[in-house]
Every structure is written in structure tokens, then in C-alpha cells.
Amino acid sequence: MRGSEEREVEIVKGHRLDYQLYKYLLQYFSDSELQGIFESIRKPPSKYYIRVNTLKISPEELLKLLREHSVDVYQDKDLPEALWFPVKGPNKVPSARKYVLADKKASESVYVGANLYVPGVVKMNKDVKKGDEVNIVAPNGEIVAFGIAEVNGDEARSIRRGIAVKTLVSVYNMPKVRDLREYELGLFYDQSLPAQWVTHVLDPRPGDVIVDMNAAPGGKTSHIVQLSGGKAVVYAFDRSENKIREIIENLSRLGMDGLYRVEVRDTRFLDIDEPDLINSVDKILIDPPCTDMGVRPRLFDMKTMETVKSAAKYQEQFIKVAWKLLKPGGVLVYSTCTIPPLENEDNIAYAENLGFEVIDISIPNTSGGLVDRYRNSVTRFYPHVHDTPGYFIAKLRKPTQMRQ
Ligand code: SAH
């Protein structure tokens, strides 16, 4: 562990926590566990997952189709619609004499094999000419790939789109699934394994009224439509017009037009905006914005206790509304892609205080809660243990009869 200034700790290269958050996490993890977690966060999981759109094709048929054009792909042993591709790396990246600086988001994509697109370029010197060998460098100075410039350095500022550098060797290689014809045909959706489990925990059935309170870009909404055979009443809400557009685009590609309803809503106020839903929903999914500490790969990051606390407060507001919308006996599934118990187990405690009951869930190859009370009821995926993104899933029920 390298302590930098007193107020900040660098857990592993590029991953920093303010001292308060570091101290807080030490209540739950040892120093070496924290290092293990952040070491893994720097890398992609060794398997890249997609979810078969079983409304269009069976997992076996898609597996066969993909293998026909010699894609190396396998079926998950526990979740039949989950297929995965091996992720290759780390590779040795050759050095070039020139470099192109990319922004953080673009660097993280290039790091796993994507080309560098013009909007992701931060700096490309005039001496870089089309056809030159270059290194693509992340904002933290790390070399993420070796490739060939597709534009001249002095053009990069004047053009808006297109490839700036074609990536030849990156640190990791994930399959470019979005280039596949099967993607265009809507035969699958790329989605991590824990995210796929979330909808199974929700267990959508034909006839259910289901609300997805944080739906964009539609990964779990489309899985809900899929698992209910298109026969549930599914509401997809998110807070901006742009986000709603992403949902519509994705679900349309998957052939799900007309099988769900979609609206711009700040769902913290759904009880006010959709009063008809009060006491009438069978199942609710809350997949709220969080501090994202389980998202992989992430080259560098800085998190503070303050951001964790304010995320947790924000998340509580969705839980409160879900309580009002659910029918007695209705089910709430709560999931995040982050690590701190404040955003996870503590929010489940908050839900219990409102009157919710926790329902045990069991998913193969996962851990239980980090807080004793939820050791055997909620589920955690750890990056350094389960080779997945970090994830939290809990299931709750609004009792049919209120306890006194
Ligand atoms: N469930 C999605 C991922 C959700 S990410 C999937 O599986 O594909 C969290 C989402 O919460 C973001 O899209 C964000 O726009 C949305 N969000 C944040 N604040 C919100 C609010 N107040 N009301 C509704 N949605 C919100």
C-alpha cells in the first residue's frame, strides 16, 4: 500500500480513495483484499458475456451460428442464455516513436481492443501523419495500444467522426461483438453475467405488472421482456430524453417494439407522476446510479466518502417510491455495480425499516452479504474472487399484511 498525501491513499496504481473512504472500507476488507479488488478492476474479466435473445433464437442455435464463422464462444454452465468469449491478454504492446493521447473513456475501450475514434482524441501532434505507427496513451500516461494513424494529426481537430487510429495490438482483446451480423439482427445483447442474474432474481412472469425504475440503456428491461415471453406489462423509465432513445434503439434491434412502455421520468417522484401505479405493481427493479466501483476495466479512478454517501442518499429515494407502488406481496429487486455497503446492504436495511422483508437468494459461484445480518440472504459478486464485475443483488417483498 502506497500512502500518498495524508488525505488520500493509492490502493493500486491509478486507483485512489480519500482517507475517509479507505478507513471505511477497511472495516469490511483487509488491506490485501482491497488491493486484490482494485488490481482486478484494472483488468477486464477473463470472459466477455452476451445474452441470447431467446425471443428470436435458442442459445444452442446462436452458439452454432457463431461457431460457423469460427468465433470462439461457449455457453455458461449455470445460465443457459449466457454465452461467453475468452478475453485475451495481457499482450505486450510494441513501442512506436509517436503517440496519440486519448480521453479516459476512449482509452478504456482501446485498452480492450477498440479502435480510437476522433471524438476520443485529446492530443494528436501535427507530426503524426496518416499511415504512421503510433502508441495510444491514456490520460494517466499508460500505453493502452499500438496502431496506425488513419488521419493526419492536423486534421484530427477539424473532423468530427471516424477512426483516428486503427488499433493493431492492445493490452487486452475483447471480441468486437457489435461488428457481428448476429448483433445487427438482434440475436443477442452484450451484458455481464451478474447483470443477467438480476432479471432471473426478479423472475418476471406473463401477466405481471413490472416497473424498471432505471432502465437505460435497456439491458435489464429487454431481459424482463424476454423472460416474460413478451406477456408482462413492462414500464421502462429513465430520466432523460437521450437515455430513453437508447432504450428504444436497443429494444427495437431486439425486436421488442410494442412489448413494453417507455417514458421519461424522474422516478424519485413516480408516485406523483404515475398515481395509477400506486399499490398496483407486482415487481419493481431498482438498478440505480451508483459509484461504479465494480465496473471493469477501469484504468484509474478517484473516489471519496462524500460521493458514496450522496449516492446512497439518492438511491434511498427510489426504494421509498417502490414501497408506495408495489402491491402488498409485491417484489423489489435492488442491484448495483459497486462495492461499499452504504450503497448496498445499508440500503437493504433502509428498505426493511420501511417495512420490506428480505427474501433469500442463492446464485451459484457468488458470496453473501458483507454485513452479518445479510450474510445468507443477499448476493455479491467480487471482481477478485468471481472473475466478474463487482455486483450486488438483493430481493425484497412488501408484506401482504403489515406487522404491528
Ligand atoms: N438498468 C440499466 C442500467 C441502469 S444505469 C440496464 O440494465 O441497462 C442507471 C440509470 O439510472 C441511468 O440510465 C440513469 O440515467 C438512471 N437514473 C439516474 N437518476 C434517475 C432518476 N432520478 N430517475 C430515473 N432514472 C434515473
Short mmCIF file of C-alpha atoms and ligand atoms in Angstrom, two decimals:
data_model
loop_
_atom_site.label_atom_id
_atom_site.label_comp_id
_atom_site.label_asym_id
_atom_site.label_seq_id
_atom_site.Cartn_x
_atom_site.Cartn_y
_atom_site.Cartn_z
CA MET A 1 0.00 0.00 0.00
CA ARG A 2 1.43 3.35 -1.00
CA GLY A 3 0.12 6.23 1.05
CA SER A 4 0.49 9.45 -0.92
CA GLU A 5 -0.64 12.54 0.91
CA GLU A 6 -2.35 12.10 4.21
CA ARG A 7 -5.78 12.72 2.81
CA GLU A 8 -5.56 10.18 0.01
CA VAL A 9 -4.48 6.57 -0.45
CA GLU A 10 -3.46 4.93 -3.72
CA ILE A 11 -4.65 1.35 -3.35
CA VAL A 12 -3.06 0.14 -6.61
CA LYS A 13 -1.58 2.15 -9.45
CA GLY A 14 -4.10 4.79 -10.53
CA HIS A 15 -6.84 3.84 -8.05
CA ARG A 16 -7.19 6.33 -5.24
CA LEU A 17 -9.58 6.72 -2.33
CA ASP A 18 -9.82 9.58 0.08
CA TYR A 19 -8.68 8.61 3.54
CA GLN A 20 -12.21 8.51 4.94
CA LEU A 21 -13.42 6.05 2.33
CA TYR A 22 -10.28 3.97 2.74
CA LYS A 23 -10.83 3.75 6.51
CA TYR A 24 -14.48 2.95 5.95
CA LEU A 25 -13.72 0.09 3.54
CA LEU A 26 -11.12 -1.31 5.96
CA GLN A 27 -14.00 -2.16 8.29
CA TYR A 28 -15.07 -4.73 5.69
CA PHE A 29 -11.92 -5.70 3.77
CA SER A 30 -8.29 -6.25 4.69
CA ASP A 31 -5.63 -4.17 3.01
CA SER A 32 -4.67 -7.06 0.77
CA GLU A 33 -8.30 -7.73 -0.19
CA LEU A 34 -8.69 -4.09 -1.19
CA GLN A 35 -5.59 -4.39 -3.33
CA GLY A 36 -6.97 -7.57 -4.86
CA ILE A 37 -10.24 -5.84 -5.71
CA PHE A 38 -8.61 -2.82 -7.38
CA GLU A 39 -5.97 -4.92 -9.12
CA SER A 40 -8.85 -6.81 -10.78
CA ILE A 41 -10.74 -3.61 -11.56
CA ARG A 42 -7.81 -2.55 -13.76
CA LYS A 43 -8.37 -5.62 -15.96
CA PRO A 44 -11.39 -6.94 -17.85
CA PRO A 45 -12.88 -10.23 -16.60
CA SER A 46 -11.45 -13.22 -18.48
CA LYS A 47 -14.85 -13.94 -20.03
CA TYR A 48 -16.88 -11.47 -22.07
CA TYR A 49 -20.61 -12.21 -21.80
CA ILE A 50 -23.56 -11.77 -24.10
CA ARG A 51 -27.20 -12.69 -23.50
CA VAL A 52 -29.03 -14.62 -26.18
CA ASN A 53 -32.32 -13.02 -27.24
CA THR A 54 -34.39 -16.15 -26.73
CA LEU A 55 -37.42 -14.44 -28.30
CA LYS A 56 -35.56 -14.81 -31.61
CA ILE A 57 -33.20 -17.77 -31.29
CA SER A 58 -32.20 -20.55 -28.88
CA PRO A 59 -28.79 -20.44 -27.16
CA GLU A 60 -27.79 -23.65 -28.94
CA GLU A 61 -28.67 -22.24 -32.36
CA LEU A 62 -26.80 -18.97 -31.76
CA LEU A 63 -23.79 -20.91 -30.47
CA LYS A 64 -23.82 -22.92 -33.69
CA LEU A 65 -24.19 -19.83 -35.89
CA LEU A 66 -21.29 -18.04 -34.20
CA ARG A 67 -19.07 -21.08 -34.34
CA GLU A 68 -19.81 -21.44 -38.05
CA HIS A 69 -17.79 -18.31 -38.64
CA SER A 70 -15.21 -19.67 -36.22
CA VAL A 71 -15.95 -17.40 -33.29
CA ASP A 72 -14.56 -18.92 -30.10
CA VAL A 73 -17.65 -18.95 -27.88
CA TYR A 74 -19.07 -21.03 -25.02
CA GLN A 75 -22.26 -21.45 -23.01
CA ASP A 76 -22.33 -20.57 -19.31
CA LYS A 77 -22.79 -23.68 -17.18
CA ASP A 78 -25.47 -22.19 -14.93
CA LEU A 79 -27.34 -19.65 -17.07
CA PRO A 80 -28.31 -21.17 -20.44
CA GLU A 81 -28.89 -17.89 -22.31
CA ALA A 82 -25.48 -16.56 -21.22
CA LEU A 83 -22.71 -17.14 -23.77
CA TRP A 84 -19.11 -16.01 -23.32
CA PHE A 85 -16.00 -15.29 -25.34
CA PRO A 86 -12.49 -15.68 -23.92
CA VAL A 87 -10.74 -12.33 -23.38
CA LYS A 88 -7.09 -12.45 -24.43
CA GLY A 89 -4.19 -10.68 -22.73
CA PRO A 90 -2.29 -9.01 -21.29
CA ASN A 91 -0.37 -8.59 -24.56
CA LYS A 92 2.99 -6.97 -25.00
CA VAL A 93 2.32 -3.67 -26.78
CA PRO A 94 5.09 -2.61 -29.22
CA SER A 95 6.58 0.87 -28.82
CA ALA A 96 6.15 3.49 -31.51
CA ARG A 97 8.06 6.75 -31.95
CA LYS A 98 4.90 8.86 -31.98
CA TYR A 99 1.84 8.86 -29.75
CA VAL A 100 -1.77 9.98 -29.62
CA LEU A 101 -3.36 10.95 -26.32
CA ALA A 102 -6.90 9.62 -25.76
CA ASP A 103 -9.51 10.59 -23.16
CA LYS A 104 -10.33 8.24 -20.31
CA LYS A 105 -13.41 6.59 -21.78
CA ALA A 106 -11.79 6.05 -25.19
CA SER A 107 -8.59 4.74 -23.54
CA GLU A 108 -10.57 2.14 -21.63
CA SER A 109 -12.18 0.90 -24.85
CA VAL A 110 -8.89 0.91 -26.76
CA TYR A 111 -7.28 -0.98 -23.85
CA VAL A 112 -9.57 -3.91 -24.66
CA GLY A 113 -9.16 -3.71 -28.44
CA ALA A 114 -11.39 -0.96 -29.86
CA ASN A 115 -10.14 1.50 -32.47
CA LEU A 116 -9.60 5.09 -31.35
CA TYR A 117 -12.30 7.35 -32.78
CA VAL A 118 -11.77 11.05 -33.45
CA PRO A 119 -14.04 12.31 -30.61
CA GLY A 120 -11.89 10.38 -28.10
CA VAL A 121 -8.64 12.10 -29.17
CA VAL A 122 -7.26 14.62 -26.67
CA LYS A 123 -3.97 15.35 -28.41
CA MET A 124 -2.55 14.32 -31.77
CA ASN A 125 0.52 16.30 -32.79
CA LYS A 126 0.98 17.75 -36.29
CA ASP A 127 3.95 15.46 -36.91
CA VAL A 128 1.63 12.43 -36.87
CA LYS A 129 0.82 11.55 -40.49
CA LYS A 130 -1.76 9.15 -41.87
CA GLY A 131 -0.16 5.68 -42.00
CA ASP A 132 2.26 6.30 -39.10
CA GLU A 133 2.75 3.77 -36.34
CA VAL A 134 1.64 5.28 -33.03
CA ASN A 135 1.03 4.38 -29.41
CA ILE A 136 -2.30 5.31 -27.92
CA VAL A 137 -1.76 6.76 -24.46
CA ALA A 138 -4.30 7.17 -21.63
CA PRO A 139 -4.55 10.37 -19.55
CA ASN A 140 -2.57 8.68 -16.75
CA GLY A 141 0.35 8.14 -19.14
CA GLU A 142 -0.26 4.44 -19.61
CA ILE A 143 0.21 2.98 -23.11
CA VAL A 144 -3.00 1.16 -23.99
CA ALA A 145 -2.31 0.15 -27.60
CA PHE A 146 -0.19 0.24 -30.73
CA GLY A 147 -1.80 1.14 -34.04
CA ILE A 148 -1.78 3.01 -37.33
CA ALA A 149 -2.95 6.63 -37.67
CA GLU A 150 -5.87 6.88 -40.06
CA VAL A 151 -5.82 10.69 -40.26
CA ASN A 152 -3.12 13.37 -40.19
CA GLY A 153 -2.53 14.98 -36.80
CA ASP A 154 -3.51 18.41 -38.03
CA GLU A 155 -6.80 17.06 -39.41
CA ALA A 156 -7.92 15.47 -36.17
CA ARG A 157 -9.20 18.79 -34.87
CA SER A 158 -11.27 19.67 -37.93
CA ILE A 159 -13.10 16.38 -38.46
CA ARG A 160 -15.84 15.18 -36.17
CA ARG A 161 -16.12 11.45 -36.59
CA GLY A 162 -14.44 8.33 -37.91
CA ILE A 163 -11.40 6.34 -36.87
CA ALA A 164 -8.34 8.33 -35.75
CA VAL A 165 -6.14 5.33 -35.03
CA LYS A 166 -6.73 1.73 -36.08
CA THR A 167 -5.72 -0.45 -33.15
CA LEU A 168 -3.40 -3.36 -34.00
CA VAL A 169 -2.18 -4.51 -30.59
CA SER A 170 -3.98 -3.58 -27.38
CA VAL A 171 -3.29 -4.68 -23.81
CA TYR A 172 -6.39 -6.90 -23.86
CA ASN A 173 -8.62 -8.18 -26.66
CA MET A 174 -12.32 -8.49 -26.28
CA PRO A 175 -14.32 -9.75 -29.23
CA LYS A 176 -15.88 -6.96 -31.30
CA VAL A 177 -19.34 -8.41 -30.87
CA ARG A 178 -21.07 -5.31 -32.22
CA ASP A 179 -19.49 -5.90 -35.62
CA LEU A 180 -21.17 -9.28 -35.89
CA ARG A 181 -24.15 -9.72 -38.17
CA GLU A 182 -25.91 -11.54 -35.34
CA TYR A 183 -25.74 -8.32 -33.32
CA GLU A 184 -27.42 -6.30 -36.07
CA LEU A 185 -30.07 -8.99 -36.31
CA GLY A 186 -30.85 -8.57 -32.61
CA LEU A 187 -29.97 -12.14 -31.71
CA PHE A 188 -28.12 -11.06 -28.56
CA TYR A 189 -27.37 -8.20 -26.17
CA ASP A 190 -23.95 -7.73 -24.56
CA GLN A 191 -24.42 -7.89 -20.82
CA SER A 192 -22.27 -9.01 -17.89
CA LEU A 193 -23.06 -12.24 -16.08
CA PRO A 194 -24.15 -10.61 -12.78
CA ALA A 195 -26.45 -8.23 -14.71
CA GLN A 196 -28.04 -11.27 -16.35
CA TRP A 197 -28.67 -12.85 -12.95
CA VAL A 198 -30.53 -9.75 -11.74
CA THR A 199 -33.52 -10.34 -14.01
CA HIS A 200 -33.65 -14.00 -13.05
CA VAL A 201 -33.88 -12.93 -9.42
CA LEU A 202 -36.75 -10.61 -10.37
CA ASP A 203 -38.41 -13.61 -12.04
CA PRO A 204 -40.79 -11.89 -14.48
CA ARG A 205 -43.94 -13.87 -15.37
CA PRO A 206 -46.63 -13.41 -18.02
CA GLY A 207 -49.32 -11.07 -16.70
CA ASP A 208 -47.07 -9.32 -14.16
CA VAL A 209 -47.07 -5.52 -13.96
CA ILE A 210 -43.36 -4.67 -13.80
CA VAL A 211 -41.62 -1.30 -13.36
CA ASP A 212 -37.97 -0.81 -14.28
CA MET A 213 -37.12 2.43 -12.48
CA ASN A 214 -33.67 2.97 -14.00
CA ALA A 215 -33.99 1.36 -17.38
CA ALA A 216 -31.46 2.90 -19.80
CA PRO A 217 -29.84 1.60 -21.93
CA GLY A 218 -32.36 -1.22 -21.59
CA GLY A 219 -30.25 -4.26 -20.76
CA LYS A 220 -32.42 -5.49 -17.94
CA THR A 221 -35.68 -4.18 -19.44
CA SER A 222 -35.10 -6.30 -22.53
CA HIS A 223 -34.31 -9.31 -20.36
CA ILE A 224 -37.58 -8.74 -18.47
CA VAL A 225 -39.48 -8.69 -21.78
CA GLN A 226 -37.63 -11.82 -22.82
CA LEU A 227 -38.21 -13.87 -19.66
CA SER A 228 -41.90 -12.97 -19.54
CA GLY A 229 -42.23 -14.04 -23.17
CA GLY A 230 -43.38 -10.51 -24.04
CA LYS A 231 -46.51 -11.13 -21.96
CA ALA A 232 -45.91 -8.87 -18.95
CA VAL A 233 -46.91 -5.21 -18.69
CA VAL A 234 -43.44 -3.67 -18.57
CA TYR A 235 -42.80 0.01 -17.81
CA ALA A 236 -39.31 1.32 -18.63
CA PHE A 237 -38.47 4.69 -17.08
CA ASP A 238 -35.32 6.78 -17.16
CA ARG A 239 -34.67 10.40 -16.55
CA SER A 240 -33.74 11.96 -19.88
CA GLU A 241 -34.87 12.01 -23.47
CA ASN A 242 -31.43 10.79 -24.64
CA LYS A 243 -31.48 7.84 -22.29
CA ILE A 244 -34.96 6.91 -23.45
CA ARG A 245 -33.72 6.97 -27.03
CA GLU A 246 -31.04 4.40 -26.13
CA ILE A 247 -33.69 2.10 -24.69
CA ILE A 248 -35.89 2.39 -27.76
CA GLU A 249 -32.98 1.78 -30.11
CA ASN A 250 -31.75 -1.31 -28.25
CA LEU A 251 -35.14 -2.90 -27.75
CA SER A 252 -36.08 -2.20 -31.32
CA ARG A 253 -32.98 -4.01 -32.54
CA LEU A 254 -34.01 -6.92 -30.32
CA GLY A 255 -37.45 -6.97 -31.98
CA MET A 256 -39.31 -5.87 -28.85
CA ASP A 257 -41.23 -2.86 -30.19
CA GLY A 258 -44.70 -2.79 -28.68
CA LEU A 259 -43.84 -5.26 -25.94
CA TYR A 260 -43.15 -2.57 -23.29
CA ARG A 261 -43.96 1.04 -22.42
CA VAL A 262 -41.31 3.68 -22.17
CA GLU A 263 -41.41 7.21 -20.71
CA VAL A 264 -39.06 9.91 -19.49
CA ARG A 265 -39.50 10.09 -15.72
CA ASP A 266 -37.51 11.12 -12.72
CA THR A 267 -38.62 8.03 -10.86
CA ARG A 268 -37.88 9.54 -7.47
CA PHE A 269 -41.30 11.12 -8.00
CA LEU A 270 -43.08 8.30 -9.79
CA ASP A 271 -45.83 8.15 -7.18
CA ILE A 272 -46.73 11.74 -8.08
CA ASP A 273 -46.34 11.42 -11.85
CA GLU A 274 -47.98 7.98 -12.20
CA PRO A 275 -50.52 7.84 -9.36
CA ASP A 276 -52.33 4.96 -11.08
CA LEU A 277 -49.38 2.74 -10.32
CA ILE A 278 -49.68 3.20 -6.54
CA ASN A 279 -50.31 -0.14 -4.82
CA SER A 280 -50.66 -1.87 -8.16
CA VAL A 281 -47.24 -3.12 -9.29
CA ASP A 282 -46.19 -6.77 -8.97
CA LYS A 283 -42.43 -6.38 -9.45
CA ILE A 284 -40.01 -3.46 -9.39
CA LEU A 285 -36.39 -3.29 -10.40
CA ILE A 286 -34.16 -0.58 -8.95
CA ASP A 287 -30.78 -0.51 -10.69
CA PRO A 288 -29.79 3.00 -9.62
CA PRO A 289 -26.82 5.19 -10.45
CA CYS A 290 -24.02 4.24 -8.06
CA THR A 291 -20.31 4.90 -7.52
CA ASP A 292 -19.50 2.20 -10.11
CA MET A 293 -16.62 0.76 -8.14
CA GLY A 294 -17.19 -2.71 -9.60
CA VAL A 295 -17.07 -1.66 -13.28
CA ARG A 296 -14.23 -3.26 -15.31
CA PRO A 297 -11.84 -2.43 -16.79
CA ARG A 298 -11.08 0.92 -15.25
CA LEU A 299 -7.51 2.20 -15.62
CA PHE A 300 -7.64 4.86 -12.94
CA ASP A 301 -10.16 6.45 -10.64
CA MET A 302 -10.58 8.53 -7.52
CA LYS A 303 -13.48 8.02 -5.12
CA THR A 304 -14.42 9.84 -1.95
CA MET A 305 -16.61 9.06 1.04
CA GLU A 306 -18.70 12.06 0.09
CA THR A 307 -19.63 10.59 -3.32
CA VAL A 308 -20.53 7.27 -1.72
CA LYS A 309 -22.73 8.93 0.88
CA SER A 310 -24.56 11.09 -1.61
CA ALA A 311 -25.10 8.12 -3.97
CA ALA A 312 -26.61 6.18 -1.05
CA LYS A 313 -28.99 9.04 -0.20
CA TYR A 314 -30.05 9.29 -3.83
CA GLN A 315 -30.69 5.52 -4.01
CA GLU A 316 -32.90 5.55 -0.92
CA GLN A 317 -35.37 7.76 -2.74
CA PHE A 318 -36.12 5.06 -5.31
CA ILE A 319 -36.71 2.50 -2.56
CA LYS A 320 -39.17 4.78 -0.84
CA VAL A 321 -41.19 5.20 -4.04
CA ALA A 322 -41.06 1.47 -4.79
CA TRP A 323 -42.69 0.85 -1.41
CA LYS A 324 -45.63 3.03 -2.44
CA LEU A 325 -46.06 1.50 -5.90
CA LEU A 326 -45.89 -2.18 -5.01
CA LYS A 327 -48.98 -4.23 -4.30
CA PRO A 328 -49.00 -5.99 -0.96
CA GLY A 329 -46.96 -9.12 -1.70
CA GLY A 330 -45.10 -7.32 -4.50
CA VAL A 331 -41.39 -7.89 -5.07
CA LEU A 332 -38.49 -5.42 -5.27
CA VAL A 333 -35.09 -6.32 -6.69
CA TYR A 334 -32.27 -3.91 -5.91
CA SER A 335 -28.92 -4.15 -7.69
CA THR A 336 -25.75 -2.08 -8.05
CA CYS A 337 -22.35 -2.41 -9.67
CA THR A 338 -20.46 -1.03 -6.69
CA ILE A 339 -18.72 -2.20 -3.54
CA PRO A 340 -19.44 -0.02 -0.46
CA PRO A 341 -22.08 -1.45 1.92
CA LEU A 342 -23.53 2.05 2.29
CA GLU A 343 -24.93 1.74 -1.25
CA ASN A 344 -25.83 -1.91 -0.80
CA GLU A 345 -26.56 -3.72 2.48
CA ASP A 346 -27.31 -0.43 4.27
CA ASN A 347 -29.94 0.41 1.68
CA ILE A 348 -31.50 -3.01 2.29
CA ALA A 349 -31.63 -2.11 5.98
CA TYR A 350 -33.32 1.14 4.96
CA ALA A 351 -35.88 -0.89 2.97
CA GLU A 352 -36.51 -3.15 5.98
CA ASN A 353 -37.20 -0.08 8.07
CA LEU A 354 -39.89 0.93 5.60
CA GLY A 355 -41.47 -2.49 6.13
CA PHE A 356 -39.95 -4.64 3.36
CA GLU A 357 -38.97 -8.25 4.11
CA VAL A 358 -35.76 -9.66 2.70
CA ILE A 359 -36.09 -12.77 0.55
CA ASP A 360 -33.08 -15.10 0.39
CA ILE A 361 -31.49 -15.55 -2.99
CA SER A 362 -28.93 -18.08 -3.99
CA ILE A 363 -26.83 -17.84 -7.13
CA PRO A 364 -24.06 -20.35 -7.86
CA ASN A 365 -20.50 -19.09 -7.50
CA THR A 366 -21.20 -15.92 -5.52
CA SER A 367 -20.74 -14.62 -1.97
CA GLY A 368 -23.24 -13.46 0.63
CA GLY A 369 -23.69 -10.01 2.13
CA LEU A 370 -20.87 -8.10 3.81
CA VAL A 371 -22.93 -7.32 6.87
CA ASP A 372 -23.73 -10.17 9.28
CA ARG A 373 -27.47 -9.68 9.10
CA TYR A 374 -27.46 -10.28 5.31
CA ARG A 375 -24.70 -12.88 5.19
CA ASN A 376 -27.06 -15.52 3.80
CA SER A 377 -29.75 -13.51 2.07
CA VAL A 378 -28.22 -11.06 -0.42
CA THR A 379 -25.66 -11.76 -3.15
CA ARG A 380 -22.32 -10.28 -4.01
CA PHE A 381 -20.03 -10.83 -6.98
CA TYR A 382 -16.43 -9.81 -6.28
CA PRO A 383 -14.02 -8.87 -9.10
CA HIS A 384 -11.05 -10.57 -7.44
CA VAL A 385 -12.95 -13.71 -6.44
CA HIS A 386 -15.55 -14.43 -9.10
CA ASP A 387 -13.85 -13.01 -12.19
CA THR A 388 -16.84 -10.73 -12.91
CA PRO A 389 -17.61 -7.06 -12.40
CA GLY A 390 -18.32 -6.23 -8.75
CA TYR A 391 -22.08 -6.51 -8.21
CA PHE A 392 -24.72 -6.57 -5.51
CA ILE A 393 -28.21 -8.10 -5.75
CA ALA A 394 -30.98 -8.21 -3.14
CA LYS A 395 -34.62 -9.23 -3.24
CA LEU A 396 -37.37 -7.85 -1.02
CA ARG A 397 -41.09 -8.26 -0.56
CA LYS A 398 -43.76 -5.84 0.59
CA PRO A 399 -45.65 -7.95 3.14
CA THR A 400 -49.24 -8.88 2.42
CA GLN A 401 -50.14 -7.99 5.97
CA MET A 402 -48.34 -5.27 7.85
CA ARG A 403 -46.71 -6.28 11.09
CA GLN A 404 -47.70 -4.19 14.07
N1 SAH B 1 -30.80 -0.98 -15.76
C1 SAH B 1 -29.93 -0.49 -16.83
C2 SAH B 1 -28.73 0.26 -16.29
C3 SAH B 1 -29.08 1.41 -15.38
S1 SAH B 1 -27.77 2.53 -15.03
C4 SAH B 1 -29.54 -1.67 -17.69
O1 SAH B 1 -29.54 -2.80 -17.22
O2 SAH B 1 -29.25 -1.48 -18.89
C5 SAH B 1 -28.60 3.67 -14.02
C6 SAH B 1 -29.63 4.50 -14.72
O3 SAH B 1 -30.33 5.29 -13.76
C7 SAH B 1 -29.05 5.50 -15.73
O4 SAH B 1 -29.53 5.23 -17.01
C8 SAH B 1 -29.58 6.84 -15.23
O5 SAH B 1 -29.96 7.73 -16.26
C9 SAH B 1 -30.77 6.43 -14.42
N2 SAH B 1 -31.23 7.43 -13.44
C10 SAH B 1 -30.50 8.22 -12.64
N3 SAH B 1 -31.28 9.03 -11.91
C11 SAH B 1 -32.55 8.76 -12.25
C12 SAH B 1 -33.81 9.27 -11.84
N4 SAH B 1 -33.89 10.21 -10.91
N5 SAH B 1 -34.92 8.74 -12.41
C13 SAH B 1 -34.84 7.77 -13.33
N6 SAH B 1 -33.68 7.24 -13.76
C14 SAH B 1 -32.54 7.72 -13.23
#
